[in-house]
PDB file of C-alpha atoms and ligand atoms in Angstrom:
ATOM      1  CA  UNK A   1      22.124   9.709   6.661  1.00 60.00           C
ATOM      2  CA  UNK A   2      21.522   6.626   4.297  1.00 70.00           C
ATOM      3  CA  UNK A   3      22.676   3.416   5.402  1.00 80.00           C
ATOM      4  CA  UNK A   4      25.193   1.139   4.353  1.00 87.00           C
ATOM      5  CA  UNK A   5      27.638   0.976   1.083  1.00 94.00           C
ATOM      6  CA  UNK A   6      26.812   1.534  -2.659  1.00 97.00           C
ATOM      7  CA  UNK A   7      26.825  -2.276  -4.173  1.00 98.00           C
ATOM      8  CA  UNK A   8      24.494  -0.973  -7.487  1.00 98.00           C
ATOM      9  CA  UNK A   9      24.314   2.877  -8.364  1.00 98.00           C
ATOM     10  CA  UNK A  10      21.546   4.632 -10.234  1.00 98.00           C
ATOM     11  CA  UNK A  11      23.450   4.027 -13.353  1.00 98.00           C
ATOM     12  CA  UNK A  12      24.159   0.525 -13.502  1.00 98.00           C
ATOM     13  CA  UNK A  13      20.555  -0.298 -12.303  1.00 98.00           C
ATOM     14  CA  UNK A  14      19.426   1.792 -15.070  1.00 98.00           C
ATOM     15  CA  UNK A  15      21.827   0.142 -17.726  1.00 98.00           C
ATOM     16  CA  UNK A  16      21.293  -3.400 -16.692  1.00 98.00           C
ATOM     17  CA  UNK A  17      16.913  -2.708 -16.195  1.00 98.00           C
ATOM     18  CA  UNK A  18      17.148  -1.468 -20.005  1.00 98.00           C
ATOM     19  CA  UNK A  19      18.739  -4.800 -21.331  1.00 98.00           C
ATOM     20  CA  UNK A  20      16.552  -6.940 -19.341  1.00 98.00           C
ATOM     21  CA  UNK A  21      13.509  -5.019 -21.006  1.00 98.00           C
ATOM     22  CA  UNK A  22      15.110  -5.747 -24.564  1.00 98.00           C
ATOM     23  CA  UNK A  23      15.415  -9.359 -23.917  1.00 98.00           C
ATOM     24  CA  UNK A  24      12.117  -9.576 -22.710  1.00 98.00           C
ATOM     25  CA  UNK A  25      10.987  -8.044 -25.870  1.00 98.00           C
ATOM     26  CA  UNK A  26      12.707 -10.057 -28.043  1.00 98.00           C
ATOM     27  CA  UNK A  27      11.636 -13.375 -26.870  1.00 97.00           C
ATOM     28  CA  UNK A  28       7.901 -11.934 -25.895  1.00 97.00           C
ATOM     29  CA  UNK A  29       7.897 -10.624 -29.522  1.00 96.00           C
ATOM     30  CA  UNK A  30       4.140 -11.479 -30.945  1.00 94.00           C
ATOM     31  CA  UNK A  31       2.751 -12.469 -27.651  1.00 95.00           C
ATOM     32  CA  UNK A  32       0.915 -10.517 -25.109  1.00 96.00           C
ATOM     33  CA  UNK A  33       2.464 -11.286 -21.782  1.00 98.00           C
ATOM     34  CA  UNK A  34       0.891 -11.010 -18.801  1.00 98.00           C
ATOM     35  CA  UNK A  35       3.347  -9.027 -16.036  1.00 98.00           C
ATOM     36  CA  UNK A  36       2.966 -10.152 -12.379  1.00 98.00           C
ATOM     37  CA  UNK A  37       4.929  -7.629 -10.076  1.00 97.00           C
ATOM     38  CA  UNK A  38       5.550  -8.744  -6.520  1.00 97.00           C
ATOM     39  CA  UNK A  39       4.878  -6.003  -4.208  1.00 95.00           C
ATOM     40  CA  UNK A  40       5.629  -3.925  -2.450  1.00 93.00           C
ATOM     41  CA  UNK A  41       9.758  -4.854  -3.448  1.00 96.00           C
ATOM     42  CA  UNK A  42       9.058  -5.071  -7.263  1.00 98.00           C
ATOM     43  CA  UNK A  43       7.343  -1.215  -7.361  1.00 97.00           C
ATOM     44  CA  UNK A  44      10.670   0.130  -8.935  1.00 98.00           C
ATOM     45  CA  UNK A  45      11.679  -2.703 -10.779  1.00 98.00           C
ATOM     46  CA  UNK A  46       8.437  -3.099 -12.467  1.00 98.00           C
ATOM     47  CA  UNK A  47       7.895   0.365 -13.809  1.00 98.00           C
ATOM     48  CA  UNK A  48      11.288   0.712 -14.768  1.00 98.00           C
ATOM     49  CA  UNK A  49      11.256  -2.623 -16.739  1.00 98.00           C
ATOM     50  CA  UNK A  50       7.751  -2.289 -18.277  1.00 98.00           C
ATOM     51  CA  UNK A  51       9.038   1.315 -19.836  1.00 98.00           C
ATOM     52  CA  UNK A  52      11.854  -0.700 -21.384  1.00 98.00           C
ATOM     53  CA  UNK A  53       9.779  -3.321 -22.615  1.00 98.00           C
ATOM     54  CA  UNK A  54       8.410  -2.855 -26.020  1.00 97.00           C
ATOM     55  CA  UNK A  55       5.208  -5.531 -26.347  1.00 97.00           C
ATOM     56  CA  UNK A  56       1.349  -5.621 -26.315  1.00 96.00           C
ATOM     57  CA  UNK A  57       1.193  -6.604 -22.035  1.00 96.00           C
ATOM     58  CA  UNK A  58      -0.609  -6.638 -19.228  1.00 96.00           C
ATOM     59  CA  UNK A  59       0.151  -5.712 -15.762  1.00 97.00           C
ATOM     60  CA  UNK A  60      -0.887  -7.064 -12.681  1.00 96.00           C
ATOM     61  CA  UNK A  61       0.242  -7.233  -8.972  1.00 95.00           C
ATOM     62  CA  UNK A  62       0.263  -9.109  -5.938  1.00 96.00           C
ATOM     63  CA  UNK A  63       0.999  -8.750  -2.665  1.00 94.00           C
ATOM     64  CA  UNK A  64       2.928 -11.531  -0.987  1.00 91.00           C
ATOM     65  CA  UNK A  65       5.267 -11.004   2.464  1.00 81.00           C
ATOM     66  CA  UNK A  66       8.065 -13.259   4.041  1.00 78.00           C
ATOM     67  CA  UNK A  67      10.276 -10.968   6.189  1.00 66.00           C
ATOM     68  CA  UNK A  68      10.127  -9.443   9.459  1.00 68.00           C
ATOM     69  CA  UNK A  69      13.675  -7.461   9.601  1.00 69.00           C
ATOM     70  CA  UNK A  70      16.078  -8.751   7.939  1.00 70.00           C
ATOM     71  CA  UNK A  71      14.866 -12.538   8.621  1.00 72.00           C
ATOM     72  CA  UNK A  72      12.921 -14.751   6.260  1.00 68.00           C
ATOM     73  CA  UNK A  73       9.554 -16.246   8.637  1.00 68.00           C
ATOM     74  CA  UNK A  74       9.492 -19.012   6.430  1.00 68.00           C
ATOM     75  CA  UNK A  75       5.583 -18.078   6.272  1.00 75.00           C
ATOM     76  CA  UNK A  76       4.793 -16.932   2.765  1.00 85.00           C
ATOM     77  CA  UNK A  77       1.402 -14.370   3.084  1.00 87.00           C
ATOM     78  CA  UNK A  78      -1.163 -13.574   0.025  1.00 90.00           C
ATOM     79  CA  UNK A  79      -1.028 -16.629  -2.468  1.00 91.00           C
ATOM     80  CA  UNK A  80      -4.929 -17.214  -0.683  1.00 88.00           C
ATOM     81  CA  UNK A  81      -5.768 -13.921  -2.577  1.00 88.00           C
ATOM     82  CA  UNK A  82      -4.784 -14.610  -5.808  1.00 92.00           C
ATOM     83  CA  UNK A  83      -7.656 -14.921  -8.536  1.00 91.00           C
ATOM     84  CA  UNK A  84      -7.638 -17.022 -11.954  1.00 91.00           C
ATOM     85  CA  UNK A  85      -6.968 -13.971 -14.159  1.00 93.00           C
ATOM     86  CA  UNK A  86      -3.961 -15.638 -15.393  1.00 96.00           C
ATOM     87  CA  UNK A  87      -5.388 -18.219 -16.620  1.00 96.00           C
ATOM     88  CA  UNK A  88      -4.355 -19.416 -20.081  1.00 97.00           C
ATOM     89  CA  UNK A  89      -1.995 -16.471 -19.691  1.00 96.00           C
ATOM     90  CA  UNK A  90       2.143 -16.101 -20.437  1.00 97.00           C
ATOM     91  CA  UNK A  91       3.156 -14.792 -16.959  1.00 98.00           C
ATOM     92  CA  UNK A  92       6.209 -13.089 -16.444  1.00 98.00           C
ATOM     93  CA  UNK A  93       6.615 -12.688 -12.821  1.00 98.00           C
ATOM     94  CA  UNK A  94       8.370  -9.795 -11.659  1.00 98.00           C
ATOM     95  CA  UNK A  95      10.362  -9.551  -8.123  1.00 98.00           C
ATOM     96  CA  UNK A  96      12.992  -7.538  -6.571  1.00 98.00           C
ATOM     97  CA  UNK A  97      15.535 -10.676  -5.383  1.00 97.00           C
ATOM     98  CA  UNK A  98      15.829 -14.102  -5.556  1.00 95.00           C
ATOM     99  CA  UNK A  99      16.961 -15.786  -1.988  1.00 92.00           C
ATOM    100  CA  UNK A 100      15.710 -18.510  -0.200  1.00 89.00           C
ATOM    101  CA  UNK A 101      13.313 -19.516  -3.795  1.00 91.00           C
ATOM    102  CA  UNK A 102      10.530 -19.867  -1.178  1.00 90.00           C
ATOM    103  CA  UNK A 103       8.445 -16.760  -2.711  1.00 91.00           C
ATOM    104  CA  UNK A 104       8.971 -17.393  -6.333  1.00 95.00           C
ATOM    105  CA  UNK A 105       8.551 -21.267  -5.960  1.00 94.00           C
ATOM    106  CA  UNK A 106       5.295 -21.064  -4.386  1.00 93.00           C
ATOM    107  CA  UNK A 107       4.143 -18.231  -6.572  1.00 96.00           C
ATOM    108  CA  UNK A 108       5.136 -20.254  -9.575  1.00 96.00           C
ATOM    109  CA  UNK A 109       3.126 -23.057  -8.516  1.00 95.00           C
ATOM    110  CA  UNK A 110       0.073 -21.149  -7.375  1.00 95.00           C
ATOM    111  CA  UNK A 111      -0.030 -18.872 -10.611  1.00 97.00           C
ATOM    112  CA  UNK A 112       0.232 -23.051 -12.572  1.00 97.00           C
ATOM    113  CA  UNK A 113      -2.650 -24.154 -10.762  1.00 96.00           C
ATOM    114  CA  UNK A 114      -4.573 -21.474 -11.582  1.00 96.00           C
ATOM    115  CA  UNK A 115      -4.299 -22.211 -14.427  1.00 97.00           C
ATOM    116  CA  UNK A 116      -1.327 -19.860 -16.498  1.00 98.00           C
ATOM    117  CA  UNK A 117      -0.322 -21.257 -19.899  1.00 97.00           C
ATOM    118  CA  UNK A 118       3.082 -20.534 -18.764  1.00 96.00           C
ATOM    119  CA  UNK A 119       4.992 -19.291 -15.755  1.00 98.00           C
ATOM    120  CA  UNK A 120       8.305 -17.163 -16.448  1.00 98.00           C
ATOM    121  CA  UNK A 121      10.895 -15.280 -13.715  1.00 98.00           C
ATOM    122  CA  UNK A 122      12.281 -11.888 -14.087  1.00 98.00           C
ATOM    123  CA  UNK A 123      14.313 -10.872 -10.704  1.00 98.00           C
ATOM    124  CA  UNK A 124      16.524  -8.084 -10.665  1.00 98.00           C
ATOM    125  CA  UNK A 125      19.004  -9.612  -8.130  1.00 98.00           C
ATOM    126  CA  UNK A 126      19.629 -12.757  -7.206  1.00 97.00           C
ATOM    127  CA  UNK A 127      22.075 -13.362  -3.683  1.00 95.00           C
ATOM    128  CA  UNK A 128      24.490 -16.218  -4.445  1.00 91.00           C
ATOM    129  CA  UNK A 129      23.632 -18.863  -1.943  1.00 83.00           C
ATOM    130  CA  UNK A 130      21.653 -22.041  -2.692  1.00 78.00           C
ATOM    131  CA  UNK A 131      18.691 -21.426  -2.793  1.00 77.00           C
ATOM    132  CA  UNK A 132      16.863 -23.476  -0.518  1.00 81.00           C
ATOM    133  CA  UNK A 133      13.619 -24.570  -2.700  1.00 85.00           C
ATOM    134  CA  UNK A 134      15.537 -24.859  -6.570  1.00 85.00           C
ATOM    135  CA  UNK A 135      14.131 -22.136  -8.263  1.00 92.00           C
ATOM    136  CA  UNK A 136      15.489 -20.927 -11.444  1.00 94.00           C
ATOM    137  CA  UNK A 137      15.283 -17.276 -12.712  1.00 97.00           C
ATOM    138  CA  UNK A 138      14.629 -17.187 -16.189  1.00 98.00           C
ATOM    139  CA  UNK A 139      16.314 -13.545 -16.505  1.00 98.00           C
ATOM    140  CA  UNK A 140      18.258 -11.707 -13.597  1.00 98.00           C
ATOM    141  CA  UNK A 141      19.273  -8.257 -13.482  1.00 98.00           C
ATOM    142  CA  UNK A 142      22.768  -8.882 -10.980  1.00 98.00           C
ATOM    143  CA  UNK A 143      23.917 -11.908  -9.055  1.00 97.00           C
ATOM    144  CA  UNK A 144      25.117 -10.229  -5.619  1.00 97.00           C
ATOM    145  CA  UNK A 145      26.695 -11.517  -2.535  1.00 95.00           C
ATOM    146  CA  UNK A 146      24.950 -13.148   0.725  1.00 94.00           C
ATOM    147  CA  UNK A 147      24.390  -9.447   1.903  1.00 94.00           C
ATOM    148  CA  UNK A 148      21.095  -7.915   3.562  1.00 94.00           C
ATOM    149  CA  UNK A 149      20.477  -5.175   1.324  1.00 97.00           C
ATOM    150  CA  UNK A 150      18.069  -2.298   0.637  1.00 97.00           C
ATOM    151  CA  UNK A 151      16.672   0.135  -2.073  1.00 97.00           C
ATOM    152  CA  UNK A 152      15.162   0.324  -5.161  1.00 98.00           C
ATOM    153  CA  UNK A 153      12.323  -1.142  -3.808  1.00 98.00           C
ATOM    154  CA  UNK A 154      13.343  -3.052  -1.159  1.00 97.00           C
ATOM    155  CA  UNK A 155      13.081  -2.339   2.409  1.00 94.00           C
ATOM    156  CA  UNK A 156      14.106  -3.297   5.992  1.00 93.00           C
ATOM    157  CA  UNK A 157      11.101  -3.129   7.855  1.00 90.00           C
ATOM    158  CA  UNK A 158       9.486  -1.164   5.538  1.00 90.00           C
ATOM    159  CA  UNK A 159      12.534   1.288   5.475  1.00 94.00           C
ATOM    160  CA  UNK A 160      14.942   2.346   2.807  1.00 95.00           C
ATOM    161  CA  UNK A 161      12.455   1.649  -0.508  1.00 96.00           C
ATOM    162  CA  UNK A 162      12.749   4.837  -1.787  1.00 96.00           C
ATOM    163  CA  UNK A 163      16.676   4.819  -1.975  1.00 96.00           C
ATOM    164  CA  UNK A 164      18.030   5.410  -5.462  1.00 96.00           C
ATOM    165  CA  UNK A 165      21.081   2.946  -5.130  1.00 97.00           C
ATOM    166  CA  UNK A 166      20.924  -0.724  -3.856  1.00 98.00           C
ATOM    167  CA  UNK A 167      22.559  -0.756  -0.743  1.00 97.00           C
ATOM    168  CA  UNK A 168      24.158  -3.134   1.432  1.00 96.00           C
ATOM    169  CA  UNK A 169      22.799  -2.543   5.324  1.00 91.00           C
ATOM    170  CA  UNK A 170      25.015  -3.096   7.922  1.00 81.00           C
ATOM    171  CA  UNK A 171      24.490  -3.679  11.256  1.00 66.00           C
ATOM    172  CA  UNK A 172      24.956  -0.735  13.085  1.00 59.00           C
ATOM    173  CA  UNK A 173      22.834   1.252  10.251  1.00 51.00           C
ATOM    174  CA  UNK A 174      19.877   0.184  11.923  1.00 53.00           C
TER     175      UNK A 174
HETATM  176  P1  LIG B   1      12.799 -15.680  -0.733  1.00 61.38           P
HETATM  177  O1  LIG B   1      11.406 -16.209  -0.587  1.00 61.38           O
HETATM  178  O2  LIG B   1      13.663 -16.006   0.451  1.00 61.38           O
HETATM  179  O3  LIG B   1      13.464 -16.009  -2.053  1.00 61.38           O
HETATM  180  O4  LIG B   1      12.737 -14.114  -0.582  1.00 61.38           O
HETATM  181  C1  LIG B   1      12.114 -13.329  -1.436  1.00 61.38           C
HETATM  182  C2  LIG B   1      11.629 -12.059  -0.794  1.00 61.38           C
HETATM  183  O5  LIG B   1      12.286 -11.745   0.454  1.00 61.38           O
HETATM  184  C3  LIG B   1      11.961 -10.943  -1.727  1.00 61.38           C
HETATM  185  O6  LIG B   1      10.910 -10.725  -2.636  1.00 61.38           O
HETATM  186  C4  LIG B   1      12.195  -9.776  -0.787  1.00 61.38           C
HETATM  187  O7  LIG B   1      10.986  -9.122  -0.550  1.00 61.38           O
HETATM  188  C5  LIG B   1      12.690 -10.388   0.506  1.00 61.38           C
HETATM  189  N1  LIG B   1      14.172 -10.313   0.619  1.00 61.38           N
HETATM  190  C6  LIG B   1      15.066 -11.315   0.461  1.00 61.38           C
HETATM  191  N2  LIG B   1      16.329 -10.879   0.615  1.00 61.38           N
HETATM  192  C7  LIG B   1      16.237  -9.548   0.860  1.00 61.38           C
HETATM  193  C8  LIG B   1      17.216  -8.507   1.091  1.00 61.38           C
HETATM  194  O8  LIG B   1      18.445  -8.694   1.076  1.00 61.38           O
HETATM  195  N3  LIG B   1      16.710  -7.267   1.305  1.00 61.38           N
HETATM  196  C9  LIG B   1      15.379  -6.977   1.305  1.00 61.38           C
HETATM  197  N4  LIG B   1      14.437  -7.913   1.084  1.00 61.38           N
HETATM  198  C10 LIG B   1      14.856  -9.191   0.870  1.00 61.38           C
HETATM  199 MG1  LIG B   2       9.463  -9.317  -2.231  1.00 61.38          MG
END
């Protein structure tokens, strides 16, 4: 049984992850950019988009955590992990959603004191709520509703990644 209603389908992921990667290209064009995924949430997004993208780059990951459930801890894990292999580097960090701006914020900060020439945002959703730290995405995939949702990379508990669609879990799906 897979939880909760369609909000994105296969297609429209696919559609949108394909313009993202041409925009990226075009303003990337003639620099090597250095591509931060967020894991485990940005797994999809990041292979998908890099196969779109048409530049000299680099990939990199790293793994950061905020969520227990469907609840934000407020306690961002990894950042202490991070080395300076961005330095002097055009980052383009890559994450599945933007909500609370707590995880890209911090990131985006940590990745600048390290020492990155420059620090740029790629999310493929972003829920429309204000964000509580201001953190602007410099390119966003869909703007979506207040909704817990799942797929594509990300989870509930470590549930649902693999789903095709983005989904919207309800309550009695778990
Ligand atoms: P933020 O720090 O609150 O902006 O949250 C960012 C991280 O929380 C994302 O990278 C996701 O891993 C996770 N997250 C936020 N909202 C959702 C959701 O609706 N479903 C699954 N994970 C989420
Ligand atoms: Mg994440």
């Amino acid at each position: 049984m897979l939880p909760g209603r369609i909000l994105l389908t296969q297609a429209q992921i696919r559609t949108r992850v394909r313009q993202l990667g041409a925009r990226i290209t075009r303003d990337y064009r003639g620099k090597r950019p250095l591509f931060l995924g967020v894991m485990n949430g940005a797994v999809f997004f990041l292979a998908d988009l890099l196969r779109a993208v048409e530049l000299d780059c680099e990939i990199s990951c790293v793994r950061l955590a905020s969520y227990t459930g469907a609840e934000s801890t407020g306690q961002l894990r990894g950042l202490e992990a991070m080395d300076d292999s961005c330095k002097g580097r055009h980052v383009i960090i890559v994450d599945d959603i933007l909500d609370t701006g707590r995880t890209l914020s911090a990131l985006a900060a940590r990745l600048k004191k390290l020492g990155a020439a420059d620090v740029k945002i790629c999310v493929l959703l972003e829920k429309k709520r204000r964000h509580e730290i201001p953190v602007k995405a410099d390119w966003t995939g869909f703007k979506i509703p207040d909704e817990f949702v799942v797929g594509y990379g990300l989870d509930y508990n470590d549930r649902y990644r693999g789903l095709k669609q983005i989904r919207v879990l309800e309550k009695q799906a778990v």
